[in-house]
Short mmCIF file of C-alpha atoms in Angstrom, two decimals:
data_model
loop_
_atom_site.label_atom_id
_atom_site.label_comp_id
_atom_site.label_asym_id
_atom_site.label_seq_id
_atom_site.Cartn_x
_atom_site.Cartn_y
_atom_site.Cartn_z
CA UNK A 1 -99.63 67.82 -39.87
CA UNK A 2 -100.12 69.78 -42.71
CA UNK A 3 -97.58 70.23 -45.19
CA UNK A 4 -96.09 74.00 -45.99
CA UNK A 5 -97.66 75.62 -48.58
CA UNK A 6 -96.13 78.38 -50.99
CA UNK A 7 -97.94 80.53 -53.47
CA UNK A 8 -96.40 81.94 -56.72
CA UNK A 9 -97.91 84.41 -59.21
CA UNK A 10 -96.66 86.49 -62.07
CA UNK A 11 -97.99 90.00 -62.71
CA UNK A 12 -98.02 92.54 -65.32
CA UNK A 13 -96.40 92.26 -68.85
CA UNK A 14 -94.91 89.25 -69.54
CA UNK A 15 -90.86 88.53 -70.21
CA UNK A 16 -88.86 85.26 -70.79
CA UNK A 17 -87.21 83.66 -67.65
CA UNK A 18 -90.56 83.49 -65.70
CA UNK A 19 -91.06 79.99 -66.07
CA UNK A 20 -87.78 79.33 -64.94
CA UNK A 21 -88.19 80.94 -61.49
CA UNK A 22 -91.48 78.80 -61.55
CA UNK A 23 -89.74 75.65 -62.10
CA UNK A 24 -86.88 76.29 -59.66
CA UNK A 25 -89.33 77.15 -57.06
CA UNK A 26 -91.45 73.81 -57.54
CA UNK A 27 -88.49 71.66 -57.81
CA UNK A 28 -87.02 73.05 -54.46
CA UNK A 29 -90.38 72.69 -52.94
CA UNK A 30 -90.72 68.99 -53.97
CA UNK A 31 -87.28 68.03 -52.45
CA UNK A 32 -88.25 69.59 -49.01
CA UNK A 33 -91.83 68.28 -48.90
CA UNK A 34 -93.38 71.65 -49.12
CA UNK A 35 -96.48 72.42 -51.41
CA UNK A 36 -96.02 74.90 -54.23
CA UNK A 37 -99.56 76.52 -55.57
CA UNK A 38 -99.57 78.73 -58.71
CA UNK A 39 -101.89 81.72 -58.66
CA UNK A 40 -103.24 82.16 -62.19
CA UNK A 41 -103.44 85.74 -63.57
CA UNK A 42 -101.57 87.60 -60.97
CA UNK A 43 -103.20 89.47 -58.07
CA UNK A 44 -106.75 88.56 -60.17
CA UNK A 45 -106.40 85.27 -58.48
CA UNK A 46 -106.62 86.60 -55.02
CA UNK A 47 -109.42 89.11 -55.83
CA UNK A 48 -111.81 86.99 -58.10
CA UNK A 49 -111.06 83.70 -56.41
CA UNK A 50 -114.33 82.11 -55.00
CA UNK A 51 -113.46 79.32 -52.46
CA UNK A 52 -116.88 78.19 -52.31
CA UNK A 53 -116.81 77.56 -55.98
CA UNK A 54 -115.18 74.21 -57.34
CA UNK A 55 -114.91 76.07 -60.72
CA UNK A 56 -113.46 79.34 -59.66
CA UNK A 57 -110.46 77.18 -57.48
CA UNK A 58 -110.16 75.30 -60.28
CA UNK A 59 -109.76 78.11 -62.60
CA UNK A 60 -107.17 80.20 -60.60
CA UNK A 61 -105.57 77.74 -58.49
CA UNK A 62 -102.59 75.09 -59.91
CA UNK A 63 -100.83 72.68 -57.86
CA UNK A 64 -97.31 72.85 -59.19
CA UNK A 65 -95.44 69.55 -59.12
CA UNK A 66 -92.25 68.48 -61.03
CA UNK A 67 -94.07 66.97 -63.94
CA UNK A 68 -96.31 69.52 -64.80
CA UNK A 69 -93.06 72.19 -64.64
CA UNK A 70 -90.66 69.75 -66.03
CA UNK A 71 -90.22 71.57 -69.51
CA UNK A 72 -91.54 75.08 -68.75
CA UNK A 73 -88.32 76.66 -68.34
CA UNK A 74 -87.68 76.09 -72.27
CA UNK A 75 -89.94 78.65 -73.35
CA UNK A 76 -91.15 81.98 -72.57
CA UNK A 77 -93.87 83.58 -71.53
CA UNK A 78 -95.67 82.35 -68.00
CA UNK A 79 -97.64 79.33 -67.23
CA UNK A 80 -99.42 80.70 -64.91
CA UNK A 81 -100.75 83.88 -67.16
CA UNK A 82 -100.84 87.22 -66.24
CA UNK A 83 -102.89 90.39 -65.98
CA UNK A 84 -102.76 93.98 -64.67
CA UNK A 85 -104.88 94.12 -61.45
CA UNK A 86 -104.35 96.21 -58.61
CA UNK A 87 -106.66 94.73 -55.96
CA UNK A 88 -106.65 98.16 -53.79
CA UNK A 89 -108.20 100.02 -56.90
CA UNK A 90 -110.53 97.59 -58.54
CA UNK A 91 -112.96 99.50 -60.95
CA UNK A 92 -115.41 96.48 -60.81
CA UNK A 93 -115.93 94.02 -57.92
CA UNK A 94 -116.18 90.02 -58.93
CA UNK A 95 -119.86 88.92 -59.49
CA UNK A 96 -119.71 86.99 -56.14
CA UNK A 97 -118.71 90.15 -54.11
CA UNK A 98 -121.38 92.72 -55.38
CA UNK A 99 -122.84 94.18 -52.58
CA UNK A 100 -120.29 93.44 -50.17
CA UNK A 101 -118.75 96.30 -48.12
CA UNK A 102 -114.99 97.25 -49.08
CA UNK A 103 -113.33 100.32 -48.87
CA UNK A 104 -114.36 102.61 -51.69
CA UNK A 105 -112.64 105.88 -53.14
CA UNK A 106 -113.53 108.24 -55.46
CA UNK A 107 -111.31 110.39 -58.06
CA UNK A 108 -111.96 112.66 -60.81
CA UNK A 109 -108.98 112.86 -63.60
CA UNK A 110 -110.07 115.11 -66.72
CA UNK A 111 -113.49 115.59 -65.94
CA UNK A 112 -114.03 112.06 -65.41
CA UNK A 113 -115.06 110.72 -62.01
CA UNK A 114 -113.95 107.01 -61.45
CA UNK A 115 -114.82 104.84 -58.23
CA UNK A 116 -112.55 102.16 -57.07
CA UNK A 117 -112.72 99.52 -54.28
CA UNK A 118 -110.04 98.25 -52.18
CA UNK A 119 -109.65 94.39 -51.99
CA UNK A 120 -107.22 93.69 -49.65
CA UNK A 121 -109.27 92.25 -47.22
CA UNK A 122 -110.60 89.64 -49.72
CA UNK A 123 -107.09 88.92 -50.67
CA UNK A 124 -105.99 88.53 -47.32
CA UNK A 125 -108.92 86.14 -46.51
CA UNK A 126 -108.25 83.90 -49.76
CA UNK A 127 -104.82 83.82 -48.75
CA UNK A 128 -105.96 82.17 -45.36
CA UNK A 129 -108.40 80.15 -47.06
CA UNK A 130 -105.74 78.45 -49.25
CA UNK A 131 -103.33 78.23 -46.80
CA UNK A 132 -100.70 79.98 -48.11
CA UNK A 133 -97.98 80.63 -45.87
CA UNK A 134 -95.59 82.35 -48.07
CA UNK A 135 -95.91 84.22 -51.35
CA UNK A 136 -93.99 84.64 -54.00
CA UNK A 137 -94.59 87.88 -56.46
CA UNK A 138 -92.76 88.41 -59.37
CA UNK A 139 -93.58 91.64 -61.27
CA UNK A 140 -92.42 94.96 -62.13
CA UNK A 141 -93.26 98.10 -60.21
CA UNK A 142 -96.76 97.89 -60.13
CA UNK A 143 -97.11 94.50 -59.30
CA UNK A 144 -94.43 94.83 -56.46
CA UNK A 145 -96.26 97.87 -55.14
CA UNK A 146 -98.87 95.61 -54.15
CA UNK A 147 -96.48 93.14 -52.82
CA UNK A 148 -95.21 95.68 -50.42
CA UNK A 149 -98.65 96.94 -49.34
CA UNK A 150 -99.41 92.85 -48.26
CA UNK A 151 -96.23 92.73 -46.54
CA UNK A 152 -97.41 95.67 -44.17
CA UNK A 153 -100.34 93.84 -43.66
CA UNK A 154 -98.44 90.93 -42.08
CA UNK A 155 -98.36 88.72 -45.24
CA UNK A 156 -95.09 86.88 -45.27
CA UNK A 157 -93.98 87.79 -49.12
CA UNK A 158 -90.63 87.72 -50.89
CA UNK A 159 -90.55 89.66 -54.29
CA UNK A 160 -88.82 88.89 -57.70
CA UNK A 161 -88.08 91.78 -60.04
CA UNK A 162 -89.06 91.30 -63.73
CA UNK A 163 -89.41 93.77 -66.63
CA UNK A 164 -87.59 94.35 -69.95
CA UNK A 165 -87.53 98.01 -68.76
CA UNK A 166 -85.12 97.07 -65.97
CA UNK A 167 -86.27 100.03 -63.98
CA UNK A 168 -87.43 98.39 -60.53
CA UNK A 169 -85.39 100.20 -57.33
CA UNK A 170 -83.10 98.31 -55.45
CA UNK A 171 -81.46 96.17 -58.12
CA UNK A 172 -79.29 96.22 -61.16
CA UNK A 173 -81.26 94.07 -62.88
CA UNK A 174 -84.73 92.59 -63.61
CA UNK A 175 -85.57 89.30 -65.72
CA UNK A 176 -86.42 90.15 -69.28
CA UNK A 177 -83.87 92.87 -69.75
CA UNK A 178 -80.92 91.05 -71.52
CA UNK A 179 -83.26 89.04 -73.86
CA UNK A 180 -85.09 92.50 -74.77
CA UNK A 181 -81.69 93.77 -75.69
CA UNK A 182 -80.64 90.64 -77.77
CA UNK A 183 -83.86 90.88 -79.65
CA UNK A 184 -83.69 94.59 -80.15
CA UNK A 185 -79.81 94.74 -81.16
CA UNK A 186 -80.72 91.36 -83.64
CA UNK A 187 -84.04 93.00 -85.39
CA UNK A 188 -81.93 96.25 -85.75
CA UNK A 189 -78.93 94.60 -87.46
CA UNK A 190 -81.51 92.65 -89.71
CA UNK A 191 -83.20 95.73 -90.62
CA UNK A 192 -79.95 97.61 -91.66
CA UNK A 193 -80.32 96.02 -94.72
CA UNK A 194 -83.74 97.46 -95.66
CA UNK A 195 -83.12 100.61 -94.64
CA UNK A 196 -79.92 101.14 -96.35
CA UNK A 197 -81.52 99.40 -99.64
CA UNK A 198 -83.93 102.36 -99.52
CA UNK A 199 -81.20 105.10 -98.16
CA UNK A 200 -83.72 106.22 -95.48
CA UNK A 201 -83.69 106.92 -91.39
CA UNK A 202 -84.56 103.89 -89.82
CA UNK A 203 -86.51 105.04 -86.64
CA UNK A 204 -87.15 102.00 -83.94
CA UNK A 205 -89.16 102.24 -80.95
CA UNK A 206 -88.93 100.14 -78.11
CA UNK A 207 -90.62 100.13 -74.60
CA UNK A 208 -89.38 102.48 -71.68
CA UNK A 209 -92.33 104.54 -70.19
CA UNK A 210 -90.47 106.41 -67.83
CA UNK A 211 -86.58 104.82 -67.68
CA UNK A 212 -84.40 104.68 -71.05
CA UNK A 213 -82.63 101.42 -70.07
CA UNK A 214 -83.82 99.12 -73.00
CA UNK A 215 -83.00 102.19 -75.52
CA UNK A 216 -79.70 103.20 -74.34
CA UNK A 217 -78.52 99.54 -74.04
CA UNK A 218 -79.71 98.78 -77.60
CA UNK A 219 -78.13 101.78 -78.69
CA UNK A 220 -74.72 100.87 -77.01
CA UNK A 221 -74.88 97.27 -78.29
CA UNK A 222 -75.42 98.40 -82.01
CA UNK A 223 -73.71 101.98 -81.88
CA UNK A 224 -76.49 104.08 -82.99
CA UNK A 225 -78.42 107.26 -81.53
CA UNK A 226 -80.97 107.20 -78.89
CA UNK A 227 -83.19 109.20 -77.32
CA UNK A 228 -84.55 108.61 -73.40
CA UNK A 229 -87.30 109.51 -70.97
CA UNK A 230 -84.61 111.37 -68.70
CA UNK A 231 -83.68 113.70 -71.01
CA UNK A 232 -85.36 115.62 -73.60
CA UNK A 233 -83.33 116.42 -76.81
CA UNK A 234 -83.10 119.35 -79.09
CA UNK A 235 -84.82 118.02 -82.35
CA UNK A 236 -83.11 120.57 -84.41
CA UNK A 237 -79.99 119.15 -83.38
CA UNK A 238 -80.75 115.75 -83.26
CA UNK A 239 -82.25 115.89 -86.84
CA UNK A 240 -78.87 117.36 -88.13
CA UNK A 241 -76.62 114.67 -86.47
CA UNK A 242 -79.14 112.04 -87.97
CA UNK A 243 -78.52 113.70 -91.60
CA UNK A 244 -74.71 114.04 -90.86
CA UNK A 245 -74.69 110.03 -90.11
CA UNK A 246 -76.78 109.46 -93.09
CA UNK A 247 -74.45 111.50 -95.44
CA UNK A 248 -71.30 110.07 -94.04
CA UNK A 249 -72.32 106.77 -94.74
CA UNK A 250 -71.24 104.94 -97.73
CA UNK A 251 -74.72 103.47 -97.84
CA UNK A 252 -76.72 106.65 -97.30
CA UNK A 253 -78.88 105.65 -94.37
CA UNK A 254 -78.91 106.32 -90.20
CA UNK A 255 -80.53 104.84 -87.12
CA UNK A 256 -81.97 105.95 -84.04
CA UNK A 257 -83.59 104.06 -81.15
CA UNK A 258 -86.49 105.90 -79.29
CA UNK A 259 -87.81 104.80 -75.65
CA UNK A 260 -91.70 104.98 -75.75
CA UNK A 261 -91.48 107.83 -73.23
CA UNK A 262 -89.08 109.71 -74.99
CA UNK A 263 -89.59 113.40 -75.64
CA UNK A 264 -88.03 116.06 -77.53
CA UNK A 265 -88.43 120.36 -76.38
CA UNK A 266 -91.68 121.39 -77.30
CA UNK A 267 -93.05 117.93 -77.55
CA UNK A 268 -95.17 115.79 -74.92
CA UNK A 269 -96.06 112.06 -75.68
CA UNK A 270 -99.78 111.85 -76.47
CA UNK A 271 -101.62 109.04 -74.50
CA UNK A 272 -104.76 107.57 -75.24
CA UNK A 273 -107.39 104.89 -74.23
CA UNK A 274 -108.55 103.78 -70.64
CA UNK A 275 -105.73 103.79 -67.88
CA UNK A 276 -104.96 100.59 -66.84
CA UNK A 277 -105.26 99.27 -62.96
CA UNK A 278 -102.28 101.24 -62.17
CA UNK A 279 -103.21 104.39 -64.03
CA UNK A 280 -101.26 104.05 -67.17
CA UNK A 281 -102.81 104.85 -70.68
CA UNK A 282 -101.68 103.55 -73.83
CA UNK A 283 -98.76 106.00 -75.22
CA UNK A 284 -99.04 107.08 -79.12
CA UNK A 285 -96.05 106.20 -81.08
CA UNK A 286 -92.95 108.64 -80.69
CA UNK A 287 -91.49 107.36 -83.61
CA UNK A 288 -94.12 108.08 -85.92
CA UNK A 289 -94.16 111.63 -84.54
CA UNK A 290 -90.29 111.79 -84.94
CA UNK A 291 -90.45 110.81 -88.43
CA UNK A 292 -93.61 113.18 -89.38
CA UNK A 293 -91.09 116.09 -88.18
CA UNK A 294 -88.00 114.93 -90.07
CA UNK A 295 -90.21 114.62 -93.22
CA UNK A 296 -91.50 118.23 -92.44
CA UNK A 297 -88.15 119.71 -92.05
CA UNK A 298 -86.00 117.81 -94.32
CA UNK A 299 -87.82 115.77 -96.51
CA UNK A 300 -85.77 113.16 -95.74
CA UNK A 301 -87.97 109.32 -96.06
CA UNK A 302 -87.93 107.27 -92.97
CA UNK A 303 -88.72 103.96 -92.25
CA UNK A 304 -90.40 103.26 -88.76
CA UNK A 305 -90.14 99.76 -86.72
CA UNK A 306 -91.90 99.29 -83.48
CA UNK A 307 -90.32 96.58 -81.80
CA UNK A 308 -91.92 96.81 -78.58
CA UNK A 309 -93.73 93.48 -77.90
CA UNK A 310 -91.45 91.53 -80.23
CA UNK A 311 -88.87 92.07 -77.38
CA UNK A 312 -90.34 90.47 -74.57
CA UNK A 313 -91.54 87.25 -76.79
CA UNK A 314 -90.09 83.98 -77.03
CA UNK A 315 -87.40 82.26 -75.34
CA UNK A 316 -84.99 83.70 -72.76
CA UNK A 317 -81.56 84.02 -73.49
CA UNK A 318 -78.78 82.46 -71.29
CA UNK A 319 -78.23 85.71 -68.89
CA UNK A 320 -82.06 85.67 -68.27
CA UNK A 321 -82.18 82.14 -67.78
CA UNK A 322 -79.10 82.31 -65.21
CA UNK A 323 -81.03 85.15 -63.25
CA UNK A 324 -84.06 83.63 -63.42
CA UNK A 325 -82.94 80.76 -61.90
CA UNK A 326 -80.95 82.22 -59.58
CA UNK A 327 -83.70 85.05 -58.22
CA UNK A 328 -86.18 81.91 -57.96
CA UNK A 329 -83.65 80.13 -55.78
CA UNK A 330 -83.05 83.16 -53.50
CA UNK A 331 -86.51 83.53 -53.28
CA UNK A 332 -86.77 79.78 -51.79
CA UNK A 333 -83.73 80.31 -49.69
CA UNK A 334 -85.15 83.46 -48.07
CA UNK A 335 -88.63 81.19 -47.49
CA UNK A 336 -86.76 78.50 -45.51
CA UNK A 337 -85.59 81.02 -43.32
CA UNK A 338 -89.03 82.83 -42.43
CA UNK A 339 -87.72 86.28 -44.20
CA UNK A 340 -90.58 88.43 -45.75
CA UNK A 341 -90.54 91.63 -47.42
CA UNK A 342 -87.22 91.26 -49.53
CA UNK A 343 -86.70 90.84 -53.06
CA UNK A 344 -84.15 88.84 -54.96
CA UNK A 345 -81.68 91.50 -56.42
CA UNK A 346 -78.18 92.08 -58.22
CA UNK A 347 -76.35 94.51 -56.12
CA UNK A 348 -72.53 95.82 -57.41
CA UNK A 349 -72.77 92.44 -59.70
CA UNK A 350 -73.85 90.20 -56.64
CA UNK A 351 -76.85 88.15 -55.73
CA UNK A 352 -78.71 89.66 -52.58
CA UNK A 353 -81.78 90.05 -50.74
CA UNK A 354 -82.77 93.48 -50.56
CA UNK A 355 -86.24 95.67 -49.15
CA UNK A 356 -89.34 95.47 -51.67
CA UNK A 357 -88.95 99.04 -53.25
CA UNK A 358 -90.99 101.70 -52.06
CA UNK A 359 -93.61 102.15 -54.45
CA UNK A 360 -93.75 106.11 -53.71
CA UNK A 361 -90.43 106.48 -55.08
CA UNK A 362 -91.47 105.41 -58.62
CA UNK A 363 -89.27 103.49 -60.88
CA UNK A 364 -85.53 103.87 -61.03
CA UNK A 365 -84.14 106.07 -63.52
CA UNK A 366 -81.03 106.22 -65.81
CA UNK A 367 -78.25 108.33 -64.42
CA UNK A 368 -77.87 110.67 -67.31
CA UNK A 369 -74.43 112.10 -66.52
CA UNK A 370 -72.78 108.91 -66.34
CA UNK A 371 -74.81 106.71 -69.15
CA UNK A 372 -75.53 109.25 -72.01
CA UNK A 373 -73.95 111.78 -74.12
CA UNK A 374 -76.21 114.66 -74.09
CA UNK A 375 -74.20 116.48 -77.06
CA UNK A 376 -74.15 113.45 -79.23
CA UNK A 377 -77.32 111.77 -78.11
CA UNK A 378 -75.84 108.28 -77.94
CA UNK A 379 -74.60 106.07 -75.17
CA UNK A 380 -71.18 107.18 -73.13
CA UNK A 381 -68.74 104.73 -73.85
CA UNK A 382 -66.13 105.96 -71.39
CA UNK A 383 -65.16 105.88 -67.60
CA UNK A 384 -66.58 102.22 -66.84
CA UNK A 385 -63.96 100.80 -65.04
CA UNK A 386 -65.34 99.56 -61.59
CA UNK A 387 -68.90 99.56 -62.51
CA UNK A 388 -71.09 96.35 -61.90
CA UNK A 389 -71.17 93.92 -65.18
CA UNK A 390 -74.75 95.86 -66.24
CA UNK A 391 -73.11 99.05 -66.08
CA UNK A 392 -75.66 100.63 -63.54
CA UNK A 393 -76.22 101.00 -59.90
CA UNK A 394 -79.17 99.81 -57.84
CA UNK A 395 -80.90 103.04 -57.15
#
């Protein structure tokens, strides 16, 4: 009788803690005589895999065991690697599928026509060919949106949320968030000496395309001001607040952290480059734009620091390792119970299994009324009694 086989993949941006999930699932599987198979490069493994080509199979498929996962949880990143692949909107067919008949869609944006193919039927065929009975997908909104589609196609799938933006719906916490805040706080505290030495305004940019959790919680921990995507600030007012901070500081400096998607009245974040598989283009630095405005309006000198990629690099902190291990074990338990369409989550500060979020709802946003002081452009510190440990609700 064939052994039960579980597949596991990581998609989108890497964060610390992913390897802890992979290890926990692999170790549990070894105890129950269940095979665990790693799928390399996220969804690309299931779109580009050629089951008739041994080289392709060895490139995309990694049998996982206790030996090759023994120490992986000690470091960040993902041993399975990652990609931003959307199987339902492929801009180019893999070479071995050229000429095959897949559903085609055409769209036009900015006068540019784009043709994409939906390779879901190939994904389903590869899962069947590999004998994968249950799949664990670890990712953010984009990766999990396709996981939801597969679940509706009848694939047994359990999701695990990860993103330093912490903006996946139905959970209060995503793997990678704590380490990102720890890294950002440490970097800002270190750079105080440089900003203060030069008596400037320090402007820090962090990730947060649609939601301001990373900027707000960094500001919360470091007691500085912040700008978030959920609320357009008044530029004159914000500039004056920073000047007041600077002049009231014995070391004559001030600090602010901006989400990459932050805007002020009259400004819209600029995008450039080709959109990725989920339609996202790179954003021009709002920190540089803000620095130019400060210089133009006040003559004050600034120091701009882009913290983005540094926050997702390196080893996980304790919180991310704890949550990652627990999310992995929750997912494994769900598989043993034959469940599908669920995601490991924290709800009201407790571990739980919840439905994979509906992609049509988009990313989770900060509740401005309870979290952000719109007069002072900084976090709200009052009225936290009764909130879960991460100070937000899973909606």
